[in-house]
Backbone as JSON, one array per atom type, in Angstrom:
{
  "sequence": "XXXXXXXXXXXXXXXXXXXXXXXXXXXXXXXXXXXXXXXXXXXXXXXXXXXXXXXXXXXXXXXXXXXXXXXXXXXXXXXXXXXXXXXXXXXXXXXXXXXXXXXXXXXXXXXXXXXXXXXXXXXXXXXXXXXXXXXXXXXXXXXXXXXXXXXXXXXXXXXXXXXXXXXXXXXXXXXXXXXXXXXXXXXXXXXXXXXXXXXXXXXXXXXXXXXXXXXXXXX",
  "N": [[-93.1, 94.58, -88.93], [-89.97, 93.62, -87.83], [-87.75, 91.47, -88.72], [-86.54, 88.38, -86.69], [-83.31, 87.53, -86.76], [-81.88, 86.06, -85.6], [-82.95, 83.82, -84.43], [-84.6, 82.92, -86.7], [-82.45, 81.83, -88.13], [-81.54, 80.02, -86.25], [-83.44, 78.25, -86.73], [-83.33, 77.76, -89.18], [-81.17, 75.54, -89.51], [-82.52, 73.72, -87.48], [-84.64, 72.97, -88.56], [-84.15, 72.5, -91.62], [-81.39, 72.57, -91.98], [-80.51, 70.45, -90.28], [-82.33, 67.71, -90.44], [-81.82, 67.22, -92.98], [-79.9, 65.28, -92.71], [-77.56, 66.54, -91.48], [-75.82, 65.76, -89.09], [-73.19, 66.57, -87.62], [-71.7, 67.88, -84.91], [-70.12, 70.55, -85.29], [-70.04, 71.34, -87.4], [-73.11, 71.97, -87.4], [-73.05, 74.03, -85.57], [-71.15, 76.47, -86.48], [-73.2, 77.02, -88.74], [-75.27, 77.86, -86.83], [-74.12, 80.0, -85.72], [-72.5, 81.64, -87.62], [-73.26, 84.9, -89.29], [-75.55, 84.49, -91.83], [-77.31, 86.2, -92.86], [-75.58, 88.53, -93.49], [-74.33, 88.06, -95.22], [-75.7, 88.21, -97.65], [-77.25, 89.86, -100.35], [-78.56, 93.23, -99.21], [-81.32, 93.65, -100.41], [-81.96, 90.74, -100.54], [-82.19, 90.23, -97.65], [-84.13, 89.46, -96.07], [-85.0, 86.72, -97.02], [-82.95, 85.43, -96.21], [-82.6, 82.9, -95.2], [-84.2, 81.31, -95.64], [-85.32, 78.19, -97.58], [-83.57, 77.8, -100.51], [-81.88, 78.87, -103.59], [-80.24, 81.8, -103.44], [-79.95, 84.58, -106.17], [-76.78, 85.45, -106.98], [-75.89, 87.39, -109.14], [-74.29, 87.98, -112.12], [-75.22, 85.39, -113.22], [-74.69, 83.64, -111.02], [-74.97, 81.3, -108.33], [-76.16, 81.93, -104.73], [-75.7, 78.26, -102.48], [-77.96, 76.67, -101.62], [-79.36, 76.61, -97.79], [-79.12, 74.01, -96.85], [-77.97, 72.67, -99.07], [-75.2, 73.48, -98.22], [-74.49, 72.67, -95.55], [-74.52, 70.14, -96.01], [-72.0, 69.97, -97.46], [-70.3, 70.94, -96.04], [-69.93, 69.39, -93.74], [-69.52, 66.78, -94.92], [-66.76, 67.47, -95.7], [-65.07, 67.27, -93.36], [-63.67, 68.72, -92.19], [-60.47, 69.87, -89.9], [-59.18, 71.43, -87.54], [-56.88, 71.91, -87.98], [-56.58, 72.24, -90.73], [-55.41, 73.34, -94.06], [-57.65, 74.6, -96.51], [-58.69, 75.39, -100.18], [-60.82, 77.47, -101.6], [-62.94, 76.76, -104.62], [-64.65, 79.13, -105.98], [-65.48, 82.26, -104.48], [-68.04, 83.65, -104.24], [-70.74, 84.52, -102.39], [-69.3, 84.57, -100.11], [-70.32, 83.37, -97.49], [-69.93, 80.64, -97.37], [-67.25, 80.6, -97.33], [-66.46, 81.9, -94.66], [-67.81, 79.98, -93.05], [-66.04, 77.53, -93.73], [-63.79, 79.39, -92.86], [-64.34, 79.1, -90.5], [-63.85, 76.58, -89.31], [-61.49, 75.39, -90.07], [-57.48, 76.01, -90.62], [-56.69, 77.85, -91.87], [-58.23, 79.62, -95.34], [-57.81, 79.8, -98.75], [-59.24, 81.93, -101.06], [-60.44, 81.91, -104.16], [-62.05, 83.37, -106.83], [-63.65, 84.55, -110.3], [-64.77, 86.95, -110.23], [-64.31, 90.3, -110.05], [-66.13, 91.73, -108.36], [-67.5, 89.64, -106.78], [-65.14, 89.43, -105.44], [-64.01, 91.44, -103.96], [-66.51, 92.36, -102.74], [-67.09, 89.89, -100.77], [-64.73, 90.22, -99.54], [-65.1, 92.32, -97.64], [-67.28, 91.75, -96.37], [-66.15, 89.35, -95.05], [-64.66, 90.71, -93.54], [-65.95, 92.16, -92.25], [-67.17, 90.66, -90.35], [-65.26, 89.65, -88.7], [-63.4, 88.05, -89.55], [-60.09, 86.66, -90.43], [-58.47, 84.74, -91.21], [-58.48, 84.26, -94.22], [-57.05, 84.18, -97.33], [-57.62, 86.17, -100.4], [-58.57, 85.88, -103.89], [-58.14, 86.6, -107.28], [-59.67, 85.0, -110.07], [-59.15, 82.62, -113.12], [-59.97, 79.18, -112.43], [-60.41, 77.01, -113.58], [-58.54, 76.86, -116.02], [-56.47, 78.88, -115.72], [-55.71, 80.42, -113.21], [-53.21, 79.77, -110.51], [-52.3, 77.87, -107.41], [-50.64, 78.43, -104.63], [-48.89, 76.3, -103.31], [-50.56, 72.95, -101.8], [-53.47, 71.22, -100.61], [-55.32, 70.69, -97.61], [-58.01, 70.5, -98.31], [-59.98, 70.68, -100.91], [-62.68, 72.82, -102.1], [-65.3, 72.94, -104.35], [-67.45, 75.27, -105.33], [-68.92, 75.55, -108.31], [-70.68, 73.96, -110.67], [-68.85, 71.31, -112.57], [-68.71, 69.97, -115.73], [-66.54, 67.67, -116.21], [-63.85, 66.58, -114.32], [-61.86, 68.44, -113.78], [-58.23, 67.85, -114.38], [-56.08, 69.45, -112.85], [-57.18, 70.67, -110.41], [-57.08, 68.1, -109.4], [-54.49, 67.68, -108.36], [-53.95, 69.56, -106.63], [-54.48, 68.66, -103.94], [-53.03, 67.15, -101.04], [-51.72, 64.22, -100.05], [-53.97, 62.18, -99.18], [-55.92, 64.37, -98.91], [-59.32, 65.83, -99.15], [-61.22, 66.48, -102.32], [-63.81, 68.31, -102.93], [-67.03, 68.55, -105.26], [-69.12, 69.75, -107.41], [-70.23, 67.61, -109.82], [-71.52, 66.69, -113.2], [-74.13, 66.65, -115.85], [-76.22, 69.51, -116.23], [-79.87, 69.05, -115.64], [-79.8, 67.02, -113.46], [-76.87, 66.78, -111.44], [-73.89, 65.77, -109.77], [-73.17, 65.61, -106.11], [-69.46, 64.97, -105.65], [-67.28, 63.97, -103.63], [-63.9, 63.26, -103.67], [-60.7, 61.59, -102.18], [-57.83, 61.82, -101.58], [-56.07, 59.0, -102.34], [-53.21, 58.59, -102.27], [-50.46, 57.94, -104.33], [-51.28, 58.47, -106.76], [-53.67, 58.0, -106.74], [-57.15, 57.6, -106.18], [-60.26, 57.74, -104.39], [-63.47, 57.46, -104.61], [-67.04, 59.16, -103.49], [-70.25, 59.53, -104.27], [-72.21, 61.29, -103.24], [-74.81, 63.29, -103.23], [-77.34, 64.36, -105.24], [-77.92, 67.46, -107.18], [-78.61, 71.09, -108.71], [-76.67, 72.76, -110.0], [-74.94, 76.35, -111.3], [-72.72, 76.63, -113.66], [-69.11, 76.2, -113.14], [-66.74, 79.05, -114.95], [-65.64, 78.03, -118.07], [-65.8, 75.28, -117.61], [-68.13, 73.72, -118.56], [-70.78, 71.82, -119.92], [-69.81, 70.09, -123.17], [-70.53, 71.94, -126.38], [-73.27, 70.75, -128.82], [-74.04, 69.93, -131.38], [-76.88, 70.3, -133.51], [-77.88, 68.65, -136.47]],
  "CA": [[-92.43, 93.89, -87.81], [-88.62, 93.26, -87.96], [-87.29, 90.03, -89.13], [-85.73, 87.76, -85.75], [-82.25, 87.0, -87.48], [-81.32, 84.9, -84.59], [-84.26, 82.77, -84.27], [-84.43, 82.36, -88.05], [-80.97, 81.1, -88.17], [-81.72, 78.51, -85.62], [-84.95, 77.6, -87.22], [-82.74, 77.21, -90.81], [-80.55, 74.57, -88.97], [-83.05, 72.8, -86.57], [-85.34, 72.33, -89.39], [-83.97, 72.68, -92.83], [-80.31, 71.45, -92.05], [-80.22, 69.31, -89.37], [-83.05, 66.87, -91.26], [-81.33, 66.48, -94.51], [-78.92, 64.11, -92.28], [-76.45, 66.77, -91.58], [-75.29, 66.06, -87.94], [-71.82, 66.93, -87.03], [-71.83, 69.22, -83.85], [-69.06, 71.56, -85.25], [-70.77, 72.24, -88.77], [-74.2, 72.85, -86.94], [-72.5, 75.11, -84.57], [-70.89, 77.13, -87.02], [-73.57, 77.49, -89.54], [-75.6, 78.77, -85.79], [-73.08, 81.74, -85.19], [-72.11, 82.66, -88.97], [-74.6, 85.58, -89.74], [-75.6, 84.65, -93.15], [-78.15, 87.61, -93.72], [-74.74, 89.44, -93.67], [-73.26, 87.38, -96.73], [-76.68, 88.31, -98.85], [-77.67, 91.26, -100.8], [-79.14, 93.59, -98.78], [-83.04, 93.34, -101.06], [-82.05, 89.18, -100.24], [-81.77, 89.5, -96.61], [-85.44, 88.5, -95.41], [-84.93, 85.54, -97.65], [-81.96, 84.72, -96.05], [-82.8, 81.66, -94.24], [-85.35, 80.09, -96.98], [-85.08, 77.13, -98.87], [-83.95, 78.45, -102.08], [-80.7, 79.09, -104.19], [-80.14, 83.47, -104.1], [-79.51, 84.95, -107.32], [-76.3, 86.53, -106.88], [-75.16, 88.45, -109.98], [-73.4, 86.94, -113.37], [-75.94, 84.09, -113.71], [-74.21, 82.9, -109.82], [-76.15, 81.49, -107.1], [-75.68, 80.76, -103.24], [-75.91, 77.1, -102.6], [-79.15, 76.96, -100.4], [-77.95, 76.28, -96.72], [-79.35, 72.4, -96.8], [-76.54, 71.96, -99.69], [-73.81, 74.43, -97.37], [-74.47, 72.31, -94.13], [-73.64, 68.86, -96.61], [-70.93, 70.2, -98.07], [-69.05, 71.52, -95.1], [-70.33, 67.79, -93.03], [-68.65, 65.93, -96.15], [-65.38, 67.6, -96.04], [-64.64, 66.65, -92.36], [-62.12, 69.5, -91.56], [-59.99, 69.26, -88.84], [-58.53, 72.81, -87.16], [-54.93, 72.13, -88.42], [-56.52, 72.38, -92.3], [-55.66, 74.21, -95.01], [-58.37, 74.55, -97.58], [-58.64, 75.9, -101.3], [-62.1, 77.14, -102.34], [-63.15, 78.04, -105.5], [-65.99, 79.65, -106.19], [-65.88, 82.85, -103.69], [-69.61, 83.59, -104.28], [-71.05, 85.64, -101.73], [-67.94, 84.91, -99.01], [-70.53, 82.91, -96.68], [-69.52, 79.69, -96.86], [-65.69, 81.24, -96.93], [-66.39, 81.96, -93.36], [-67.99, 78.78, -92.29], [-64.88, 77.29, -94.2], [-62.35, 79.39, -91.73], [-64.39, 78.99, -89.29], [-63.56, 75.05, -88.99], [-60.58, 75.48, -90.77], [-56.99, 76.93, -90.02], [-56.44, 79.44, -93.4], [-58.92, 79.23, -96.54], [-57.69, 80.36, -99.74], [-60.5, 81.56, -101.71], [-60.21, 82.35, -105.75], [-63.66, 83.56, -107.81], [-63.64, 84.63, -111.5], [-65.69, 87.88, -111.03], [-63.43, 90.61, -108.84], [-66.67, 92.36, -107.5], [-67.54, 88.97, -105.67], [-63.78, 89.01, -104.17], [-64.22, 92.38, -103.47], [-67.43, 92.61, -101.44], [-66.24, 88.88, -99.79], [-63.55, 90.74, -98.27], [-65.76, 93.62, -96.8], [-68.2, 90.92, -95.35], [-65.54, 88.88, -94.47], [-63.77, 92.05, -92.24], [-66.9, 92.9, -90.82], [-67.56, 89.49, -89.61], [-64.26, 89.7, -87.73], [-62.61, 86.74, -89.85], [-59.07, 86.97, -91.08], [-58.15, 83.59, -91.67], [-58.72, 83.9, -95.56], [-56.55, 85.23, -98.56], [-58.56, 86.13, -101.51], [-57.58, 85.93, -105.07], [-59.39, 86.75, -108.55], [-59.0, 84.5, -111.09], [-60.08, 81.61, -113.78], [-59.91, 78.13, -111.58], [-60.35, 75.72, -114.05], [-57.55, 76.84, -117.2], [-55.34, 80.29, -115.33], [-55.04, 80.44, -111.81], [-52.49, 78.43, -109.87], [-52.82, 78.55, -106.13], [-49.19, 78.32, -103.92], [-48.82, 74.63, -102.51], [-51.38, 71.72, -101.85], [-54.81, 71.58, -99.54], [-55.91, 69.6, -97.23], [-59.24, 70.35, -98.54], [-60.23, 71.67, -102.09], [-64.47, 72.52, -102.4], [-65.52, 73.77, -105.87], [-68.48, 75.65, -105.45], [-69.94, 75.71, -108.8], [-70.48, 72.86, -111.2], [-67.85, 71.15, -113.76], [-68.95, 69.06, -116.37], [-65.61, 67.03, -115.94], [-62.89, 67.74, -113.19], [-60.3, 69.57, -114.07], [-56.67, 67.42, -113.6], [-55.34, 70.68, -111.39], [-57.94, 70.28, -109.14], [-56.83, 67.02, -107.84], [-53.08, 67.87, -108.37], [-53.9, 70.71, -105.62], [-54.33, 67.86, -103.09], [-51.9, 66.81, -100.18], [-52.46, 62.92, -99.94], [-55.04, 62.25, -97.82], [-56.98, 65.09, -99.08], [-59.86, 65.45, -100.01], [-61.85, 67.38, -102.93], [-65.85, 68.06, -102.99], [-66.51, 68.71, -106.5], [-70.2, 69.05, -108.18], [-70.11, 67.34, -111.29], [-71.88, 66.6, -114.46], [-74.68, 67.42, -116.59], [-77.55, 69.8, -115.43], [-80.14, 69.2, -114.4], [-79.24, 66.08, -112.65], [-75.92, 66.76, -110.73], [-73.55, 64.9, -108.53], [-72.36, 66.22, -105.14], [-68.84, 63.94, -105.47], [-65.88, 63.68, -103.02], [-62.67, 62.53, -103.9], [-59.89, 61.27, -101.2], [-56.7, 61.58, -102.43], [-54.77, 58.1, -101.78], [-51.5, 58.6, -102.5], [-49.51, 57.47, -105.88], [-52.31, 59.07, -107.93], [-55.04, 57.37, -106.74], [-58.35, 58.6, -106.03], [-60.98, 56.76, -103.48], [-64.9, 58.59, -104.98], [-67.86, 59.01, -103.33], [-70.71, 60.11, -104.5], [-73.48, 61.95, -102.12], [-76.46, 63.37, -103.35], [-77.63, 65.15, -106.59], [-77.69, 68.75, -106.89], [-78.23, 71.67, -109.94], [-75.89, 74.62, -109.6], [-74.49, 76.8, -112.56], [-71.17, 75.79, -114.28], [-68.14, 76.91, -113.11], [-66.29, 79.91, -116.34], [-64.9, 76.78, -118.57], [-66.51, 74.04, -117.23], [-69.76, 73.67, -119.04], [-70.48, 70.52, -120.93], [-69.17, 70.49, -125.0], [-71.74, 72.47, -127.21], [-73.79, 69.22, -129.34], [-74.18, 70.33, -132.81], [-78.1, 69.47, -134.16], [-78.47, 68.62, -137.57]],
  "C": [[-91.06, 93.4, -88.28], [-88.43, 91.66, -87.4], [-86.58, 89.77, -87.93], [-84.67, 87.15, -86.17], [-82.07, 86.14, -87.1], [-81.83, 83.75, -84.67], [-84.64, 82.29, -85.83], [-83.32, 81.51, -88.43], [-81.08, 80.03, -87.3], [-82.59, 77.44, -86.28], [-84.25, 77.07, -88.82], [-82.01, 75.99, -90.5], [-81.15, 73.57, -88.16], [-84.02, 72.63, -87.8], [-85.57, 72.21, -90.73], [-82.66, 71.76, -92.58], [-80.19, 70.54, -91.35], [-81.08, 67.87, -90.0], [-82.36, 66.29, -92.54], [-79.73, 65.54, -93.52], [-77.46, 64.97, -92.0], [-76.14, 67.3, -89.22], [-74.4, 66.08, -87.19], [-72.13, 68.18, -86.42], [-71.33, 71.14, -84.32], [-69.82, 72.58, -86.53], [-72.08, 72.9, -88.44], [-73.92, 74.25, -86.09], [-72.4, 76.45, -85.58], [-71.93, 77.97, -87.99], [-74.88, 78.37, -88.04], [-75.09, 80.31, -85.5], [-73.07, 82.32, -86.61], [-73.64, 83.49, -89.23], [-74.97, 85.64, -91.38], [-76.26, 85.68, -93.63], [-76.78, 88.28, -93.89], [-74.23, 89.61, -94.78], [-74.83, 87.64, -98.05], [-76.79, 89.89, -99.66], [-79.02, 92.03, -99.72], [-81.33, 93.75, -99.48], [-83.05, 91.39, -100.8], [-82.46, 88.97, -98.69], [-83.24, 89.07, -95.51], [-85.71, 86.86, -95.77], [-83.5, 84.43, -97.54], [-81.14, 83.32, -95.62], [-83.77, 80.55, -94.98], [-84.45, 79.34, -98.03], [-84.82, 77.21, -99.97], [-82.23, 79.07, -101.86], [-80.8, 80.63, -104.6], [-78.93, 83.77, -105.23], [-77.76, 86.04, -106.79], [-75.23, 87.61, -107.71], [-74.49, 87.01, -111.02], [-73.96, 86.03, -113.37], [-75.01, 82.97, -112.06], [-75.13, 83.02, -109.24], [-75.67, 81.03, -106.06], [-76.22, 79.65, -103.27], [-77.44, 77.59, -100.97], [-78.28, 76.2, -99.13], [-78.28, 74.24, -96.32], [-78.22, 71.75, -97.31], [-75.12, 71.92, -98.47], [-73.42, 73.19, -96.41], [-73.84, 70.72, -94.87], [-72.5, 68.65, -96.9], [-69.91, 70.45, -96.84], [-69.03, 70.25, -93.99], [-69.22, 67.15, -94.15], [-67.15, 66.14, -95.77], [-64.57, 67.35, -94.72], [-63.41, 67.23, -91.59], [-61.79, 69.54, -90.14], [-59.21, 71.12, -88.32], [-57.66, 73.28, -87.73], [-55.05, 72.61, -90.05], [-56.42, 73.15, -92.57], [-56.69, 74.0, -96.29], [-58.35, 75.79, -98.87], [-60.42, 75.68, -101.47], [-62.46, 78.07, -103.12], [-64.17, 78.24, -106.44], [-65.96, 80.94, -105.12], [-67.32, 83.19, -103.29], [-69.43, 85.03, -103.13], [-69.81, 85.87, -100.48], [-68.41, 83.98, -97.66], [-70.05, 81.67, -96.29], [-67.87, 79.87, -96.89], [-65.95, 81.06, -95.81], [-66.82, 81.19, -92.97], [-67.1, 77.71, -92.46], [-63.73, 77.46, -93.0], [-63.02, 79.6, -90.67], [-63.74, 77.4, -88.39], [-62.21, 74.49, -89.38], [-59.01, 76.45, -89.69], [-56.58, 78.28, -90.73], [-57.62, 78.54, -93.89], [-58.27, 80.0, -97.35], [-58.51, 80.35, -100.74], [-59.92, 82.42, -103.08], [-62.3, 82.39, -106.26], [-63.08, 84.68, -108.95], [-63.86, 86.24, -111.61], [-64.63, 88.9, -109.28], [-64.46, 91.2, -107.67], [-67.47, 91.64, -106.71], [-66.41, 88.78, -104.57], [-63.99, 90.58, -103.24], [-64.94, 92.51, -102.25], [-67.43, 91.27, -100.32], [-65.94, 89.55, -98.86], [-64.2, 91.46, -97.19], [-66.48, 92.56, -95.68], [-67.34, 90.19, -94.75], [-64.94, 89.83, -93.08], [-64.66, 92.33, -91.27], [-67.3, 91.81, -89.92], [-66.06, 89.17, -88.59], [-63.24, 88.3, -88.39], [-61.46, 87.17, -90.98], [-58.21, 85.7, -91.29], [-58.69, 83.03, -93.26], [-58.21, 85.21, -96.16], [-57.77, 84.9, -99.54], [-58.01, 86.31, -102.66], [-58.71, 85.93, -105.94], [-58.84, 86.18, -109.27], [-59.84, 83.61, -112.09], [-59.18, 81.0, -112.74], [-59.5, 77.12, -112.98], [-59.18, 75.71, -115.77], [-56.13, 77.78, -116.65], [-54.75, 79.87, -113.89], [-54.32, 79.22, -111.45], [-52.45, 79.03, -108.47], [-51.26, 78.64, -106.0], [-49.86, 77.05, -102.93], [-50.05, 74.15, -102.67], [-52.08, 72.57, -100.44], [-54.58, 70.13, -98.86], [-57.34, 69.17, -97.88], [-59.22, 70.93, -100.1], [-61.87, 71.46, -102.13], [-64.58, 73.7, -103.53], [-66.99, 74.08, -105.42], [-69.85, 76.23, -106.75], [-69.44, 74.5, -109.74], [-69.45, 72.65, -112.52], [-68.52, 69.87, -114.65], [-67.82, 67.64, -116.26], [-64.86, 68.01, -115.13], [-62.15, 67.65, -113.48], [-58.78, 68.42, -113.59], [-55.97, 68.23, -112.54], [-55.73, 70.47, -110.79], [-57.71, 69.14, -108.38], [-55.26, 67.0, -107.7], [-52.98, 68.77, -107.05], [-54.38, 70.08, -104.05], [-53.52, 67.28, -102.33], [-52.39, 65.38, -100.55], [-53.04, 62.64, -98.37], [-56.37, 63.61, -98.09], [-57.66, 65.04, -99.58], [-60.96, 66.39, -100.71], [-63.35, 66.8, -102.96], [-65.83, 69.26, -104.33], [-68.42, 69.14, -106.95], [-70.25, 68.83, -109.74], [-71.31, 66.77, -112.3], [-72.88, 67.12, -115.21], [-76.09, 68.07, -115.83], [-78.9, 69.51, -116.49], [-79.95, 68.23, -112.8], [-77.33, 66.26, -112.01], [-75.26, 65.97, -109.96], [-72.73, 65.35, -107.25], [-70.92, 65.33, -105.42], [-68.07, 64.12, -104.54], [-64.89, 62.79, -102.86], [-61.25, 62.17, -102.79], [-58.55, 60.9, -102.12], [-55.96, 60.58, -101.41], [-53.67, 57.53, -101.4], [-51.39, 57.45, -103.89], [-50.8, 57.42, -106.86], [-53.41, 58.34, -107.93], [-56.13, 57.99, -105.72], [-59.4, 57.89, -105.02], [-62.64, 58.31, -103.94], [-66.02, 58.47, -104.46], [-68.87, 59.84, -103.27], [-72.17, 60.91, -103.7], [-74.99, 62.5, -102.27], [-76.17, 63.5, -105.09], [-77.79, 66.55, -106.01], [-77.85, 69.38, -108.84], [-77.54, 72.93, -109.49], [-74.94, 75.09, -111.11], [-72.76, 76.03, -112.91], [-69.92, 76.82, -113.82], [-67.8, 77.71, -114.98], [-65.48, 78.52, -116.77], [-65.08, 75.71, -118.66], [-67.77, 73.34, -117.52], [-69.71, 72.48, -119.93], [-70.03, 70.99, -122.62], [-70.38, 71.01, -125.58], [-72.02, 70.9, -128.36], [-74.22, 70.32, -130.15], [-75.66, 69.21, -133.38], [-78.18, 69.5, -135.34], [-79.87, 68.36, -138.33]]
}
């Protein structure tokens, strides 16, 4: 019997995201329409809607959509935004990104996640995102400031660029510190280098390339 995409996708949002406290109209909406089985590996896409972080290549994983629906609630985008996100991953939350968004500029490490992004991105009809391959946290430099910056995989400490790549008033969603305990954080940039932090849940997700805590030497 063939999987009800539709009706699964409602059922991931009326009773997976909407419960974990995530109720802004615009983010439920969106994560309603975006077809995430699209953004999975085709052997993922029955499992596309379950509770659970998919493996997707290089030791990367999608954020399950309980995190997605927090993360994209948190950041509070507004039509007019520009956002920076980096982690491309599978490209899904890219498109729930420009869906709420007015550009995204997305950067990931590995080119054959920017790659197949793009494809899913095209077929999903969304062209409100450049894509770029790169390191985030030592190489790449984007062009100008965000309204938004969301790091999609974890940093043991955050990066100084990362909040340099902030308009004031903007604000970065970050997950930081050691796994297995995690911290969703978001930072509000105040103007004259000041930071306003708040921290949201816990969370484990792999380490951003660079970002991994210091190796501890056992004697």
């Amino acid at each position: 019997m063939a999987m009800n995409f539709d009706q699964a996708r409602q059922n991931m949002v009326e009773n997976q995201v909407r419960p974990w406290e995530v109720l802004d109209g615009r983010v439920l909406d969106v994560l309603s329409r975006v077809r995430r089985e699209e953004f999975v590996a085709p052997a993922h896409r029955q499992l596309a809607f379950a509770d659970l972080s998919l493996p997707l290549g290089h030791g990367e994983v999608m954020m399950k959509p309980v995190l997605e629906g927090r993360v994209l609630q948190a950041l509070e985008l507004k039509p007019e935004d520009q956002v920076l996100e980096i982690g491309t991953g599978s490209g899904f939350l890219t498109a729930c990104l420009a869906s709420l968004a007015a550009h995204v500029t997305s950067v990931d490490i590995h080119p054959d996640f920017t790659a197949t992004a793009g494809q899913r991105l095209q077929a999903a009809g969304i062209g409100n995102v450049q894509l770029a391959t790169g390191e985030a946290v030592n190489g790449w430099q984007p062009q100008g400031t965000f309204d938004a910056v969301v790091v999609t995989g974890a940093v043991y400490r955050i990066p100084d660029r990362f909040l340099g790549w902030l308009k004031p008033g903007g604000r970065l969603l970050v997950i930081r510190g050691e796994s297995p305990v995690q911290q969703v954080v978001l930072l509000t940039h105040e103007g004259n280098g000041r930071y306003r932090e708040e921290s949201l849940l816990e969370t484990d997700l792999p380490y951003l390339a660079n970002a991994e805590p210091p190796r501890r030497f056992v004697f």
